[in-house]
């Protein structure tokens, strides 16, 4: 007899030893988080470490303890550092431990959230319902969790395109469009919208960027003119994209005015709320996004200002039938049933992905444990920190703001003789801050002026971090100037 059957699994041979190892990992993780503030924000990776991470595929086994050690020494030691209280670059998230435990439990459970009559699928729908409440959307809106804001916006734009086309785009394709579709957004719009319209076959020209005013909000007069002009040129205006918190400076478009324009013109109103879609959780600042509740759809990013570990995005849509009609698809191997495992709402019918992770658990657990009110307070705190820093910059003779601070993003710079010297100096300050692990700001250009950029969506940041950061900036400016190299 041929012995073709080797009866083995991926389960540990020794559960007890694995238990000890797993406990060790949890202990180390807690130690790591409890002392995160004392470590450098980020450490550049030496070449020899990079080389160690480029080995041949491991054909043979190794003890879990060795693998873990390898991870600690060569991978974790060179993490991005966005969980550190002085990380404010770009627009990250700073995670939270309950969410991390949620991700672990979700992975152990291993459920596929494509669909299925499971507790997990119920929890995802529960989290989507909470997000509707936060955004001021009705409970009969549809929604889904996505990997992030880019896919959330893509899902919305797909539904909007199909509705605007007025024929079956899924069957006939975009070649049957009689007129080119147009989506309007301010020139501060996130780049994912252009990517989405490109993927949808509408072309980059389908995104019309409307100039913004001196507070980086979409200019309504230009919007109305452009819509009229497009109509007269035989193009079809389809959608206005309002941004609730731009990535560059945190500007919030006049959402109420945009909702009015859309109503008058018969256009879909979509809001990119990847930053500000959760602002209504903050009692003090909820009114900043008045008008959000009038949007037809909104993209929200729980991995940003709700501090969920990556990844978690979400999209909500007020036309559940159109949402379903855009993505519903079942092969012969996946037919729905009234009863049994495959009964109930099939979550993959509302987005691009069939196999989906249990992203909702990390949000659900943290919300239940901490309470939504606390998440609101953390948003309020981040906005207060941005104002604190803005005041300190204004009061400092060597520093200046390069954009108004309307939300939680501060764009500023150290003053130099001219624009060119300023860019060189501030870039060098930024790189030394990063390389020495002191803080991670990023940089940007606002209306032709380059400067450093701090986005406060980090629940660990305190005032002392900003004080220390501004001292570091000042010290580095003196150091660099004394070298005379820049
Ligand atoms: C971050 C961001 C996005 C993209 O979201 P991802 O989660 O990074 O895919 C889109 N729009 C805005 C305004 C953002 O800040």
Coordinates of C-alpha atoms and ligand atoms in Angstrom, one line a residue:
X1 CA 0.0 0.0 0.0
X2 CA 1.3 3.5 -0.9
X3 CA 1.3 5.8 2.1
X4 CA 0.2 9.0 0.5
X5 CA -1.5 10.3 3.6
X6 CA 0.7 12.2 6.1
X7 CA -1.7 13.1 8.9
X8 CA -0.5 16.4 10.2
X9 CA -1.9 19.9 10.9
X10 CA -0.6 23.4 11.6
X11 CA -1.7 23.1 15.2
X12 CA 1.2 23.1 17.7
X13 CA 2.6 19.7 18.7
X14 CA 2.9 21.0 22.3
X15 CA 0.0 23.2 23.3
X16 CA 1.5 24.0 26.7
X17 CA 4.8 25.3 25.2
X18 CA 2.8 27.4 22.8
X19 CA 0.6 28.8 25.6
X20 CA 3.8 30.0 27.4
X21 CA 5.1 31.5 24.2
X22 CA 1.8 33.3 23.5
X23 CA 1.7 34.6 27.0
X24 CA 5.2 35.9 26.6
X25 CA 4.1 37.8 23.5
X26 CA 1.2 39.4 25.3
X27 CA 3.5 40.4 28.2
X28 CA 6.0 41.9 25.8
X29 CA 3.3 43.8 23.9
X30 CA 2.0 45.3 27.2
X31 CA 5.5 46.2 28.2
X32 CA 6.1 47.8 24.8
X33 CA 3.0 49.9 25.0
X34 CA 3.5 51.0 28.6
X35 CA 6.9 52.4 27.7
X36 CA 6.2 53.6 24.2
X37 CA 6.9 57.2 25.2
X38 CA 10.4 56.5 26.4
X39 CA 11.6 55.1 23.1
X40 CA 12.7 56.9 19.9
X41 CA 9.7 57.4 17.6
X42 CA 11.4 55.7 14.7
X43 CA 14.8 54.1 14.1
X44 CA 16.3 53.9 10.6
X45 CA 17.1 50.3 9.6
X46 CA 20.8 49.5 9.2
X47 CA 21.9 47.7 6.0
X48 CA 22.8 44.5 7.8
X49 CA 19.3 44.2 9.3
X50 CA 17.8 44.8 5.8
X51 CA 20.0 41.9 4.5
X52 CA 18.8 39.6 7.3
X53 CA 15.3 40.2 6.0
X54 CA 16.1 39.0 2.6
X55 CA 16.8 35.3 3.1
X56 CA 15.7 32.4 1.0
X57 CA 12.3 30.8 1.7
X58 CA 12.5 28.8 4.9
X59 CA 11.9 25.2 3.7
X60 CA 12.5 23.7 7.1
X61 CA 10.9 24.5 10.4
X62 CA 12.3 26.6 13.3
X63 CA 11.1 27.0 16.9
X64 CA 8.4 29.6 17.3
X65 CA 10.6 31.3 19.9
X66 CA 13.3 31.8 17.3
X67 CA 10.8 33.2 14.8
X68 CA 9.5 35.6 17.4
X69 CA 13.0 36.7 18.4
X70 CA 13.7 37.4 14.7
X71 CA 10.6 39.5 14.5
X72 CA 11.5 41.5 17.7
X73 CA 15.0 42.2 16.6
X74 CA 14.7 42.7 12.9
X75 CA 11.1 43.8 12.3
X76 CA 9.5 45.4 15.3
X77 CA 12.5 47.4 16.2
X78 CA 12.1 49.3 12.9
X79 CA 8.3 49.9 13.1
X80 CA 6.8 53.0 11.7
X81 CA 6.3 54.4 15.2
X82 CA 2.8 55.8 14.6
X83 CA 1.7 54.6 18.0
X84 CA 4.2 56.9 19.6
X85 CA 2.8 60.1 21.1
X86 CA 5.1 62.3 18.9
X87 CA 4.1 60.8 15.6
X88 CA 2.1 63.4 13.6
X89 CA 3.2 62.8 10.0
X90 CA 0.8 62.4 7.0
X91 CA -2.4 61.1 8.5
X92 CA -1.9 57.9 10.4
X93 CA -3.7 56.2 13.2
X94 CA -2.3 55.3 16.6
X95 CA -4.1 52.0 17.2
X96 CA -5.2 50.9 20.7
X97 CA -4.6 47.7 22.7
X98 CA -8.3 46.6 23.0
X99 CA -8.5 46.9 19.2
X100 CA -5.3 44.8 18.9
X101 CA -6.8 42.1 21.1
X102 CA -9.9 42.3 18.9
X103 CA -7.7 41.7 15.8
X104 CA -6.1 38.7 17.5
X105 CA -9.5 37.2 18.6
X106 CA -10.8 37.8 15.1
X107 CA -7.9 36.0 13.6
X108 CA -8.3 33.1 16.0
X109 CA -12.0 32.8 15.2
X110 CA -11.0 33.0 11.6
X111 CA -14.4 33.8 10.2
X112 CA -14.8 35.0 6.6
X113 CA -17.0 38.1 6.6
X114 CA -18.0 37.7 3.0
X115 CA -21.3 36.6 4.5
X116 CA -22.7 33.8 6.6
X117 CA -25.2 33.5 9.4
X118 CA -22.6 34.3 12.1
X119 CA -22.1 36.4 15.2
X120 CA -19.3 38.1 13.3
X121 CA -21.5 39.2 10.5
X122 CA -24.0 40.6 13.0
X123 CA -21.2 42.5 14.7
X124 CA -20.2 44.1 11.4
X125 CA -23.7 45.2 10.7
X126 CA -23.9 46.6 14.3
X127 CA -20.7 48.6 13.8
X128 CA -22.0 49.9 10.4
X129 CA -25.2 51.0 12.2
X130 CA -23.2 52.9 14.9
X131 CA -21.3 54.7 12.1
X132 CA -24.7 55.7 10.6
X133 CA -25.6 57.2 13.9
X134 CA -22.3 59.0 14.1
X135 CA -22.7 60.5 10.6
X136 CA -26.4 61.4 11.1
X137 CA -27.4 58.9 8.4
X138 CA -30.8 57.0 8.7
X139 CA -30.7 53.4 9.9
X140 CA -32.1 52.2 6.6
X141 CA -29.0 53.4 4.7
X142 CA -26.7 50.6 3.6
X143 CA -23.0 50.4 4.5
X144 CA -20.0 48.2 4.6
X145 CA -16.5 48.1 6.2
X146 CA -13.6 48.3 3.8
X147 CA -9.8 48.1 4.0
X148 CA -9.7 51.9 4.2
X149 CA -10.9 55.2 2.9
X150 CA -9.6 54.7 -0.6
X151 CA -11.8 51.6 -1.2
X152 CA -14.7 53.2 0.7
X153 CA -14.7 56.1 -1.8
X154 CA -14.3 53.7 -4.7
X155 CA -17.3 51.8 -3.6
X156 CA -19.4 55.0 -3.4
X157 CA -18.2 56.2 -6.8
X158 CA -19.1 52.9 -8.4
X159 CA -22.7 53.2 -7.1
X160 CA -22.9 56.9 -8.1
X161 CA -21.5 56.1 -11.6
X162 CA -24.0 53.3 -12.2
X163 CA -26.9 55.5 -11.0
X164 CA -25.8 58.5 -13.1
X165 CA -25.4 56.4 -16.2
X166 CA -29.1 55.5 -16.3
X167 CA -28.5 52.2 -18.1
X168 CA -27.1 48.9 -17.0
X169 CA -23.4 49.7 -16.8
X170 CA -22.6 46.3 -15.4
X171 CA -23.9 44.7 -18.6
X172 CA -23.1 47.3 -21.2
X173 CA -20.0 48.9 -19.8
X174 CA -18.9 52.6 -19.9
X175 CA -18.6 52.6 -23.7
X176 CA -22.3 53.0 -23.8
X177 CA -22.2 56.3 -21.8
X178 CA -23.6 59.0 -24.1
X179 CA -22.0 61.9 -22.2
X180 CA -18.8 62.0 -20.2
X181 CA -19.6 62.0 -16.4
X182 CA -18.2 64.7 -14.1
X183 CA -17.4 64.6 -10.4
X184 CA -16.6 67.9 -8.7
X185 CA -14.3 68.3 -5.7
X186 CA -12.0 71.1 -4.4
X187 CA -8.4 71.2 -5.5
X188 CA -7.6 69.9 -2.0
X189 CA -9.4 66.6 -2.7
X190 CA -7.6 63.3 -1.7
X191 CA -5.8 61.6 -4.6
X192 CA -7.8 58.4 -4.0
X193 CA -10.8 60.0 -5.8
X194 CA -8.8 60.4 -9.1
X195 CA -7.6 56.8 -8.7
X196 CA -11.2 55.6 -8.2
X197 CA -12.5 57.4 -11.3
X198 CA -9.6 56.1 -13.3
X199 CA -10.3 52.5 -12.2
X200 CA -14.0 53.0 -13.0
X201 CA -13.0 53.8 -16.6
X202 CA -14.2 57.4 -16.4
X203 CA -10.7 58.9 -16.7
X204 CA -8.9 61.4 -14.6
X205 CA -10.7 64.2 -16.4
X206 CA -14.0 63.0 -14.8
X207 CA -12.7 64.6 -11.6
X208 CA -13.0 68.3 -11.9
X209 CA -11.0 70.2 -9.3
X210 CA -12.6 73.4 -8.2
X211 CA -10.2 76.0 -6.8
X212 CA -10.4 76.5 -3.1
X213 CA -10.6 79.8 -1.1
X214 CA -8.0 81.1 1.3
X215 CA -9.2 78.6 3.9
X216 CA -8.8 75.7 1.5
X217 CA -12.6 75.2 1.0
X218 CA -14.2 74.7 -2.3
X219 CA -15.3 77.9 -4.0
X220 CA -19.0 77.6 -4.6
X221 CA -19.2 80.3 -7.3
X222 CA -16.7 78.5 -9.4
X223 CA -18.5 75.2 -8.7
X224 CA -21.8 76.5 -10.0
X225 CA -20.1 78.1 -13.1
X226 CA -18.3 74.9 -13.9
X227 CA -21.4 72.8 -13.6
X228 CA -23.3 75.1 -16.0
X229 CA -20.4 75.2 -18.4
X230 CA -20.1 71.4 -18.4
X231 CA -23.8 71.0 -19.2
X232 CA -23.6 73.5 -22.1
X233 CA -20.6 71.6 -23.4
X234 CA -22.5 68.3 -23.5
X235 CA -21.0 66.7 -20.4
X236 CA -23.0 65.2 -17.6
X237 CA -22.5 66.5 -14.0
X238 CA -23.0 63.5 -11.7
X239 CA -21.7 64.2 -8.3
X240 CA -20.2 66.8 -5.9
X241 CA -17.6 65.5 -3.5
X242 CA -17.4 67.5 -0.3
X243 CA -14.4 67.0 2.0
X244 CA -15.0 67.0 5.7
X245 CA -11.4 67.6 6.8
X246 CA -8.8 67.8 4.0
X247 CA -5.7 65.7 4.4
X248 CA -3.4 68.7 3.7
X249 CA -4.7 71.2 6.2
X250 CA -7.9 69.9 7.8
X251 CA -10.2 72.3 5.9
X252 CA -13.9 71.5 5.9
X253 CA -16.0 72.4 2.8
X254 CA -19.3 74.2 3.4
X255 CA -21.3 71.0 3.4
X256 CA -24.7 72.6 3.8
X257 CA -24.1 74.9 0.8
X258 CA -22.8 71.9 -1.2
X259 CA -26.0 69.9 -0.3
X260 CA -28.1 72.9 -1.5
X261 CA -26.2 73.0 -4.8
X262 CA -26.7 69.2 -5.3
X263 CA -30.4 69.5 -4.5
X264 CA -30.8 72.4 -7.0
X265 CA -28.8 70.7 -9.7
X266 CA -30.1 67.1 -9.2
X267 CA -26.6 65.8 -8.4
X268 CA -25.4 63.1 -5.9
X269 CA -23.7 64.6 -2.9
X270 CA -20.8 62.5 -1.6
X271 CA -18.7 63.4 1.4
X272 CA -15.2 62.3 2.0
X273 CA -15.3 62.1 5.8
X274 CA -12.1 60.0 6.2
X275 CA -11.0 62.6 8.7
X276 CA -14.1 64.5 9.8
X277 CA -16.8 61.9 9.3
X278 CA -16.6 61.1 13.0
X279 CA -16.6 64.7 14.2
X280 CA -20.2 64.6 15.4
X281 CA -18.9 62.4 18.2
X282 CA -17.3 65.5 19.7
X283 CA -19.9 67.6 21.5
X284 CA -17.9 70.8 21.1
X285 CA -17.2 70.4 17.4
X286 CA -20.1 68.5 15.9
X287 CA -21.4 71.6 14.2
X288 CA -18.3 71.8 12.0
X289 CA -19.8 69.1 9.8
X290 CA -23.3 70.4 9.6
X291 CA -24.8 69.3 6.3
X292 CA -23.0 65.9 6.4
X293 CA -26.3 64.3 7.3
X294 CA -27.7 65.5 3.9
X295 CA -25.1 63.6 1.9
X296 CA -26.1 60.6 -0.2
X297 CA -23.0 58.8 0.8
X298 CA -20.0 59.2 3.1
X299 CA -16.6 57.5 3.5
X300 CA -15.3 57.2 7.0
X301 CA -12.0 55.9 8.2
X302 CA -12.1 54.2 11.6
X303 CA -8.4 53.5 11.4
X304 CA -7.8 57.2 11.6
X305 CA -9.7 59.2 14.2
X306 CA -11.4 56.2 15.9
X307 CA -7.9 54.8 16.5
X308 CA -8.7 51.3 15.2
X309 CA -5.6 49.3 14.3
X310 CA -5.1 49.2 10.5
X311 CA -7.1 48.3 8.5
X312 CA -10.7 49.7 8.8
X313 CA -12.6 52.0 6.5
X314 CA -16.3 52.3 5.9
X315 CA -18.8 53.6 3.5
X316 CA -22.5 54.5 4.0
X317 CA -25.0 54.9 1.2
X318 CA -28.5 56.2 1.3
X319 CA -29.7 54.1 -1.7
X320 CA -29.4 50.5 -0.4
X321 CA -31.0 49.1 -3.6
X322 CA -28.5 50.8 -5.9
X323 CA -25.7 49.8 -3.5
X324 CA -26.8 46.1 -3.7
X325 CA -27.5 46.3 -7.4
X326 CA -23.9 47.5 -8.0
X327 CA -22.1 44.7 -6.3
X328 CA -24.4 41.7 -5.9
X329 CA -22.9 38.6 -7.5
X330 CA -23.2 34.9 -6.7
X331 CA -21.5 32.0 -8.4
X332 CA -23.2 28.6 -8.6
X333 CA -21.1 27.5 -5.6
X334 CA -22.5 30.3 -3.5
X335 CA -26.2 30.5 -3.8
X336 CA -28.2 32.1 -1.0
X337 CA -30.6 30.1 1.2
X338 CA -33.4 31.0 3.5
X339 CA -31.9 28.9 6.3
X340 CA -28.6 27.4 7.4
X341 CA -25.1 28.8 7.2
X342 CA -25.6 31.1 4.2
X343 CA -28.8 32.7 5.3
X344 CA -29.1 36.4 6.0
X345 CA -27.5 39.5 4.5
X346 CA -24.5 38.6 2.3
X347 CA -22.0 41.3 3.2
X348 CA -19.9 40.8 0.0
X349 CA -22.9 42.1 -2.0
X350 CA -22.0 45.6 -0.9
X351 CA -18.4 45.9 -2.0
X352 CA -15.5 44.7 -4.1
X353 CA -14.1 41.9 -1.8
X354 CA -15.6 38.5 -1.5
X355 CA -13.4 37.1 1.3
X356 CA -13.3 39.7 4.1
X357 CA -11.6 39.8 7.5
X358 CA -13.5 40.4 10.7
X359 CA -12.5 44.1 10.9
X360 CA -15.6 45.1 12.9
X361 CA -14.5 43.3 16.1
X362 CA -11.6 45.7 17.0
X363 CA -14.0 48.6 16.6
X364 CA -16.9 47.0 18.4
X365 CA -14.7 45.9 21.4
X366 CA -13.1 49.3 21.9
X367 CA -16.4 51.1 21.6
X368 CA -18.1 48.9 24.1
X369 CA -15.2 49.0 26.5
X370 CA -14.4 52.7 26.3
X371 CA -17.8 54.1 25.4
X372 CA -18.4 56.3 22.4
X373 CA -18.3 59.5 24.6
X374 CA -14.6 58.9 25.2
X375 CA -13.9 58.7 21.5
X376 CA -15.6 62.1 21.2
X377 CA -13.5 63.5 24.0
X378 CA -10.3 62.3 22.3
X379 CA -11.3 64.2 19.1
X380 CA -12.0 67.3 21.1
X381 CA -8.5 66.9 22.8
X382 CA -6.7 66.6 19.4
X383 CA -8.4 69.8 18.2
X384 CA -7.4 71.5 21.4
X385 CA -3.8 70.3 21.0
X386 CA -3.7 71.7 17.4
X387 CA -5.0 75.1 18.8
X388 CA -2.4 75.0 21.6
X389 CA 0.4 74.4 19.1
X390 CA -1.0 77.0 16.8
X391 CA -1.0 79.6 19.6
X392 CA 2.6 78.7 20.6
X393 CA 3.7 79.0 16.9
X394 CA 2.0 82.4 16.6
X395 CA 3.7 83.6 19.8
X396 CA 7.1 82.5 18.7
X397 CA 9.2 85.1 16.8
X398 CA 11.0 82.5 14.7
X399 CA 8.0 80.4 13.7
X400 CA 4.9 81.1 11.5
X401 CA 1.8 79.2 10.4
X402 CA 1.4 78.6 6.7
X403 CA -2.3 77.7 6.9
X404 CA -5.2 78.5 9.2
X405 CA -5.8 75.8 11.9
X406 CA -9.5 74.9 11.5
X407 CA -9.3 71.4 12.8
X408 CA -6.4 69.1 14.0
X409 CA -3.7 69.9 11.5
X410 CA -1.0 72.5 12.0
X411 CA 1.2 73.6 9.1
X412 CA 4.0 75.9 10.1
X413 CA 7.6 76.6 9.5
X414 CA 10.8 78.1 11.0
X415 CA 11.4 81.5 9.4
X416 CA 14.4 81.9 7.0
X417 CA 15.6 84.6 4.6
X418 CA 13.5 83.5 1.6
X419 CA 11.3 80.7 0.4
X420 CA 14.2 78.6 -0.9
X421 CA 16.2 78.9 2.3
X422 CA 13.1 78.2 4.3
X423 CA 12.4 75.0 2.4
X424 CA 15.9 73.8 2.8
X425 CA 16.0 74.6 6.5
X426 CA 12.6 73.1 7.4
X427 CA 13.2 70.0 5.4
X428 CA 16.5 69.4 7.2
X429 CA 14.8 70.0 10.5
X430 CA 12.2 67.4 9.6
X431 CA 14.7 64.8 8.5
X432 CA 16.9 65.3 11.7
X433 CA 13.8 65.0 13.9
X434 CA 12.9 61.8 12.1
X435 CA 16.3 60.3 12.0
X436 CA 17.0 61.0 15.7
X437 CA 13.6 59.5 16.6
X438 CA 12.6 62.8 18.3
X439 CA 9.3 63.2 16.5
X440 CA 7.7 62.5 13.1
X441 CA 6.2 65.5 11.4
X442 CA 5.8 65.5 7.6
X443 CA 5.9 68.4 5.2
X444 CA 3.7 70.0 2.7
X445 CA 3.1 73.1 0.5
X446 CA 0.1 75.3 1.0
X447 CA -0.5 78.1 -1.5
X448 CA 3.1 78.0 -2.6
X449 CA 4.5 78.1 0.9
X450 CA 6.4 75.0 2.1
X451 CA 6.4 74.0 5.8
X452 CA 6.2 71.2 8.3
X453 CA 2.9 69.5 9.0
X454 CA 1.6 68.0 12.3
X455 CA -1.7 66.1 12.2
X456 CA -3.1 65.4 15.7
X457 CA -5.1 62.3 15.5
X458 CA -3.1 60.5 18.1
X459 CA -4.8 59.6 21.4
X460 CA -1.4 59.4 23.2
X461 CA -0.3 63.0 22.5
X462 CA -0.1 65.4 25.4
X463 CA 0.8 69.1 25.6
X464 CA 4.3 68.3 26.9
X465 CA 5.0 66.5 23.6
X466 CA 4.2 69.7 21.7
X467 CA 6.4 71.7 24.1
X468 CA 9.3 69.3 23.6
X469 CA 8.8 69.2 19.9
X470 CA 8.9 73.0 19.5
X471 CA 12.1 73.1 21.6
X472 CA 13.6 70.4 19.4
X473 CA 12.7 72.4 16.3
X474 CA 14.3 75.6 17.7
X475 CA 17.4 73.7 18.8
X476 CA 17.8 72.0 15.4
X477 CA 17.3 75.3 13.5
X478 CA 20.2 76.8 15.5
X479 CA 22.3 73.7 15.0
X480 CA 21.7 73.6 11.2
X481 CA 22.3 77.4 10.8
X482 CA 25.6 77.2 12.7
X483 CA 26.8 74.4 10.4
X484 CA 26.2 76.8 7.5
X485 CA 25.4 73.9 5.2
X486 CA 21.8 74.9 4.4
Ligands
LIG1 C1 -6.7 59.1 4.4 C2 -7.7 59.7 3.5 C3 -8.2 59.0 2.4 C4 -7.7 57.6 2.0 O1 -8.0 56.7 3.0 P1 -7.1 55.3 3.2 O2 -7.6 54.8 4.5 O3 -5.6 55.8 3.4 O4 -7.2 54.5 2.0 C5 -9.2 59.6 1.7 N1 -9.6 60.8 1.9 C6 -9.1 61.5 2.9 C7 -9.7 62.9 3.2 C8 -8.1 61.0 3.8 O5 -7.6 61.7 4.8

